[in-house]
PDB file of C-alpha atoms in Angstrom:
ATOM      1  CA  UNK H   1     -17.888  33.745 -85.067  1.00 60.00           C
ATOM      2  CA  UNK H   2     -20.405  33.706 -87.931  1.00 62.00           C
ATOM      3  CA  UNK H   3     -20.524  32.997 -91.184  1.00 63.00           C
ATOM      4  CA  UNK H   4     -22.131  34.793 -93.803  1.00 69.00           C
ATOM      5  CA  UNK H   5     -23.733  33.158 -96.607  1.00 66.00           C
ATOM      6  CA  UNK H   6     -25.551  30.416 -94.381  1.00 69.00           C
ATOM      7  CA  UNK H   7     -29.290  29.510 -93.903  1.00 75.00           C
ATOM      8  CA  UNK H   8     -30.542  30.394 -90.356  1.00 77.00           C
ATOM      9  CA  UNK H   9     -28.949  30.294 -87.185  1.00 78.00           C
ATOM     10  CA  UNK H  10     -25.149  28.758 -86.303  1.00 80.00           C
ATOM     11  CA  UNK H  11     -26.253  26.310 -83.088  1.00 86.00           C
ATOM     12  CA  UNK H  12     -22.375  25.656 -82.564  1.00 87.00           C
ATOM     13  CA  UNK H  13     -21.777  29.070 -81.910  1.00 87.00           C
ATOM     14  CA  UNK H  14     -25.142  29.299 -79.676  1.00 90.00           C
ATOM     15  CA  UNK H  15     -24.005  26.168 -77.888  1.00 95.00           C
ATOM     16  CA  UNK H  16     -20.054  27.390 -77.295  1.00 94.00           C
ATOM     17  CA  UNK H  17     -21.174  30.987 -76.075  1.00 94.00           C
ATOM     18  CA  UNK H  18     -23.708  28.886 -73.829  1.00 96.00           C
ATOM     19  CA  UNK H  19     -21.210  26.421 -72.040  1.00 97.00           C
ATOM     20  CA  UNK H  20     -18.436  29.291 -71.516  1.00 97.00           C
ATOM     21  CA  UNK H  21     -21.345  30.978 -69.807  1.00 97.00           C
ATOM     22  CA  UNK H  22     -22.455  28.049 -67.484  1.00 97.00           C
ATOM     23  CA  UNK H  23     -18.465  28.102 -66.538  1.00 97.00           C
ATOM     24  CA  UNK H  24     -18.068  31.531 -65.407  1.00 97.00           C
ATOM     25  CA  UNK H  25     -21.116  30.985 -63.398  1.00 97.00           C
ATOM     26  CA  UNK H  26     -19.709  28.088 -61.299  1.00 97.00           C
ATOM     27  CA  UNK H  27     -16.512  29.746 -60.809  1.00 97.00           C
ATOM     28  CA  UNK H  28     -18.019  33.282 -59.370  1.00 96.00           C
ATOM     29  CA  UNK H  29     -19.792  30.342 -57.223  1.00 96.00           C
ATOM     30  CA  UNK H  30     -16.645  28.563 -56.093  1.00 95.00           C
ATOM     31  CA  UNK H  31     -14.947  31.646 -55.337  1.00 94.00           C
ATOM     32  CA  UNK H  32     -17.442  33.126 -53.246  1.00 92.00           C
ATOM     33  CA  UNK H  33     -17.996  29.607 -51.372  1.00 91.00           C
ATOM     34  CA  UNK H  34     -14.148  29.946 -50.826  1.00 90.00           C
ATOM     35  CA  UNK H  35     -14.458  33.461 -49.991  1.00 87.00           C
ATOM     36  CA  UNK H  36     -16.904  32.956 -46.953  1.00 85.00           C
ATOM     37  CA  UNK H  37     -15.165  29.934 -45.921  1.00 85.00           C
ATOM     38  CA  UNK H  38     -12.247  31.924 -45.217  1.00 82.00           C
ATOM     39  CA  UNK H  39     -13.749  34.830 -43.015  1.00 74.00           C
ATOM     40  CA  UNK H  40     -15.967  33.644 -40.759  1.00 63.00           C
ATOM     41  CA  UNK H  41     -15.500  35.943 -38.128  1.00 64.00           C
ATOM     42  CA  UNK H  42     -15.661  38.860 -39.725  1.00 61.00           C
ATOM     43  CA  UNK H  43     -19.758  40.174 -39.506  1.00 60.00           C
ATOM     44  CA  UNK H  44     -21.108  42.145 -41.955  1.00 62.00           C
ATOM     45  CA  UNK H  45     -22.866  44.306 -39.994  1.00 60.00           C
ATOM     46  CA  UNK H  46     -21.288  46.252 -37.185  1.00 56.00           C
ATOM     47  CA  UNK H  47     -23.398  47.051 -33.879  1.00 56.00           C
ATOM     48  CA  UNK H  48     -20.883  49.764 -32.283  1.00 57.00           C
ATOM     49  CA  UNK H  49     -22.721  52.450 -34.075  1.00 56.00           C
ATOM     50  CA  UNK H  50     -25.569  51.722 -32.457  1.00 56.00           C
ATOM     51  CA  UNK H  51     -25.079  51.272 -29.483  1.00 58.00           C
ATOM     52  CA  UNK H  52     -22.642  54.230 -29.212  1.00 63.00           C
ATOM     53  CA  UNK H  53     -25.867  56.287 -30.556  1.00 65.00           C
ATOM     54  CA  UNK H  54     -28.562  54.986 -28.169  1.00 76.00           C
ATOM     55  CA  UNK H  55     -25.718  55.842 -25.308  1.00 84.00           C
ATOM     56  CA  UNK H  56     -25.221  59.531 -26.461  1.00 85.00           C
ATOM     57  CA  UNK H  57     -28.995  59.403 -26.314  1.00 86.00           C
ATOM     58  CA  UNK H  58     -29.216  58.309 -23.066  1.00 88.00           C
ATOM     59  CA  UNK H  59     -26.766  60.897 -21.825  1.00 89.00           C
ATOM     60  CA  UNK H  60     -28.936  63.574 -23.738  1.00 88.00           C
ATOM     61  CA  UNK H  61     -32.179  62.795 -22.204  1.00 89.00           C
ATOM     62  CA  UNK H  62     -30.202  62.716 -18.712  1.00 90.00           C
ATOM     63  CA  UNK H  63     -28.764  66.429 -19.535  1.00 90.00           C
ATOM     64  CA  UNK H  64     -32.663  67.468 -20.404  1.00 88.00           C
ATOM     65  CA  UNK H  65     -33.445  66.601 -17.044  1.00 88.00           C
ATOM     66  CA  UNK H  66     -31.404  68.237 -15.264  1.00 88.00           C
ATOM     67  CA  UNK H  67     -31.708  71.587 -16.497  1.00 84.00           C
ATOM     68  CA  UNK H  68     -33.660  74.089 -14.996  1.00 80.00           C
ATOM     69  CA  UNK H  69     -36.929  75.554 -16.462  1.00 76.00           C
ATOM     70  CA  UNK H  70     -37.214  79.222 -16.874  1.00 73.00           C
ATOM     71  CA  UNK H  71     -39.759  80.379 -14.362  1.00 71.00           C
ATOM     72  CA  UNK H  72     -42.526  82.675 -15.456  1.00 64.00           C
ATOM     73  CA  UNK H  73     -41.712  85.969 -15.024  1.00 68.00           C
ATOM     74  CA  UNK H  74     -43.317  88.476 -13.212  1.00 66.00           C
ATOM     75  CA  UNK H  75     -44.500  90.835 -16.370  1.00 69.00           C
ATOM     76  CA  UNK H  76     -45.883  87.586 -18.215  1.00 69.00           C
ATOM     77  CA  UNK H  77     -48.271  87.427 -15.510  1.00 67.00           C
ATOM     78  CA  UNK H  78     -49.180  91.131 -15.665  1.00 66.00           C
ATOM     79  CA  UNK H  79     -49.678  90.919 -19.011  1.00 71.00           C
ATOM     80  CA  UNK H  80     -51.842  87.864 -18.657  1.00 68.00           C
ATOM     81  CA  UNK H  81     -54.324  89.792 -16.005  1.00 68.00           C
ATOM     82  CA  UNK H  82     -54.561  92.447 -18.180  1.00 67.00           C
ATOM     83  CA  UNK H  83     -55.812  90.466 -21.159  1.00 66.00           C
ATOM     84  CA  UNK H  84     -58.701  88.960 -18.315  1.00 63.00           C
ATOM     85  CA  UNK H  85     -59.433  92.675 -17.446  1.00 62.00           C
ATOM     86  CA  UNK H  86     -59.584  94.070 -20.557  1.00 57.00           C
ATOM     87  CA  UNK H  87     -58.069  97.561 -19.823  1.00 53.00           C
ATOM     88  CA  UNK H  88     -59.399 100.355 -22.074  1.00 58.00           C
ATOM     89  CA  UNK H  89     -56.386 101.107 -24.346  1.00 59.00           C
ATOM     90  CA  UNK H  90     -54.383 104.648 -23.510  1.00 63.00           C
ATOM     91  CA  UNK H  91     -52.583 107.087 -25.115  1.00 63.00           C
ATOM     92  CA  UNK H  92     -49.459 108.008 -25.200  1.00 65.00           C
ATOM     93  CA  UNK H  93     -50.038 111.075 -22.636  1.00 68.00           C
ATOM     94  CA  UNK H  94     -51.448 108.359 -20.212  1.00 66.00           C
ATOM     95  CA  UNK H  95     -55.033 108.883 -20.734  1.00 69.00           C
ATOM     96  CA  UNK H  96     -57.567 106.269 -21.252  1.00 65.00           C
ATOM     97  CA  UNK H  97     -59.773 106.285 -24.422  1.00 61.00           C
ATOM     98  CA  UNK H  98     -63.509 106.366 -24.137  1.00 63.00           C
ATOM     99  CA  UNK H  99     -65.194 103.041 -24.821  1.00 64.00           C
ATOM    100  CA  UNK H 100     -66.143 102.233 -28.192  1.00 65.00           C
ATOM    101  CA  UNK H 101     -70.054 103.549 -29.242  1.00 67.00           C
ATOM    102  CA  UNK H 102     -72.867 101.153 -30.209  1.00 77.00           C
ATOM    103  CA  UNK H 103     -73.043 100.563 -33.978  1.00 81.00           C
ATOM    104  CA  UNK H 104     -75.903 102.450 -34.482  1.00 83.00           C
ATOM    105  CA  UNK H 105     -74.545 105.917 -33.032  1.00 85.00           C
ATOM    106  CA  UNK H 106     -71.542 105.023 -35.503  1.00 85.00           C
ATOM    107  CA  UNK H 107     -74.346 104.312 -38.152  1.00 88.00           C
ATOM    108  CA  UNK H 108     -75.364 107.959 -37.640  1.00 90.00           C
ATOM    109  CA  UNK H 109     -71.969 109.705 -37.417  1.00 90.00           C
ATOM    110  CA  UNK H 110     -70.940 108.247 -40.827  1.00 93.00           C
ATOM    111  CA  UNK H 111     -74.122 109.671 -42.226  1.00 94.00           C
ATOM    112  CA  UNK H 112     -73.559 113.101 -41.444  1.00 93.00           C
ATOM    113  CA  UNK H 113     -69.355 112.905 -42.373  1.00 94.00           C
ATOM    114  CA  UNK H 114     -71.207 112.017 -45.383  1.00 93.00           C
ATOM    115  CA  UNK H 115     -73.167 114.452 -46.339  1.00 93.00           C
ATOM    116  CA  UNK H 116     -70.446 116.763 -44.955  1.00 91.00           C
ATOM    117  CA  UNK H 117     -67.751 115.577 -47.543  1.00 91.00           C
ATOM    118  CA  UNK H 118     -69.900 115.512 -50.176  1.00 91.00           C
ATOM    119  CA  UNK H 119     -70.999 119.191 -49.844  1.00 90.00           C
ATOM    120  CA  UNK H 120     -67.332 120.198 -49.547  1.00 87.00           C
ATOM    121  CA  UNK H 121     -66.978 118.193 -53.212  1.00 87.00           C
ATOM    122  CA  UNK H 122     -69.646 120.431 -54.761  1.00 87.00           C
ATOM    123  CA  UNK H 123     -68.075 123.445 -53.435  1.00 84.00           C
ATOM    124  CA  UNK H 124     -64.705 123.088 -54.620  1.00 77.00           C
ATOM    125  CA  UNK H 125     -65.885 121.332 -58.271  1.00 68.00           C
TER     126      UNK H 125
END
């Protein structure tokens, strides 16, 4: 389609490639205008999915409703008023422990352990 040789651009060329353009653009139109003339009843769309989905939905929800809800059992609740009582904690024997000491008594008792452990280290060094 070109020739070599020539000053600037070949506008025959530009205008040929141009108008065979222009005709494959009306014909995609005409056949597309003949295409939707021809299936009108046809939708693009379908709305079976749907509404098949909000039924199974439906039906769901129903199901929910009808089933029973577990009823609290007996230990839960035992559990729950022993939380609110705060039970000293036992051991294994069945005995309970004694409460906890204030912080200063603790304070105290890690002083002495202390000194205690450190006296053992100068012995055996």
């Amino acid at each position: 389609d070109l020739k070599l040789g020539g000053l600037g651009p070949n506008y025959e060329t530009i205008k040929e490639k141009k108008e065979k353009l222009k005709q494959q653009q009306e014909h995609a139109k005409q056949v597309k205008a003949q295409n939707m003339r021809s299936t009108p009843g046809i939708q693009r769309f379908p709305t079976k999915p749907q509404v098949i989905s909000s039924i199974s939905r439906l039906k769901a929800l129903e199901h929910a409703k009808k089933l029973l809800r577990p009823k609290t059992s007996p230990e839960r609740q035992l559990d729950r008023e022993m939380r609110e009582k705060r039970v000293l904690p036992q051991t294994l024997k069945g005995e309970s422990l004694p409460q906890i000491a204030s912080s200063e008594t603790l304070q105290s008792r890690h002083e002495k352990e202390k000194q205690i452990v450190d006296a053992f280290r100068t012995l055996h060094l």
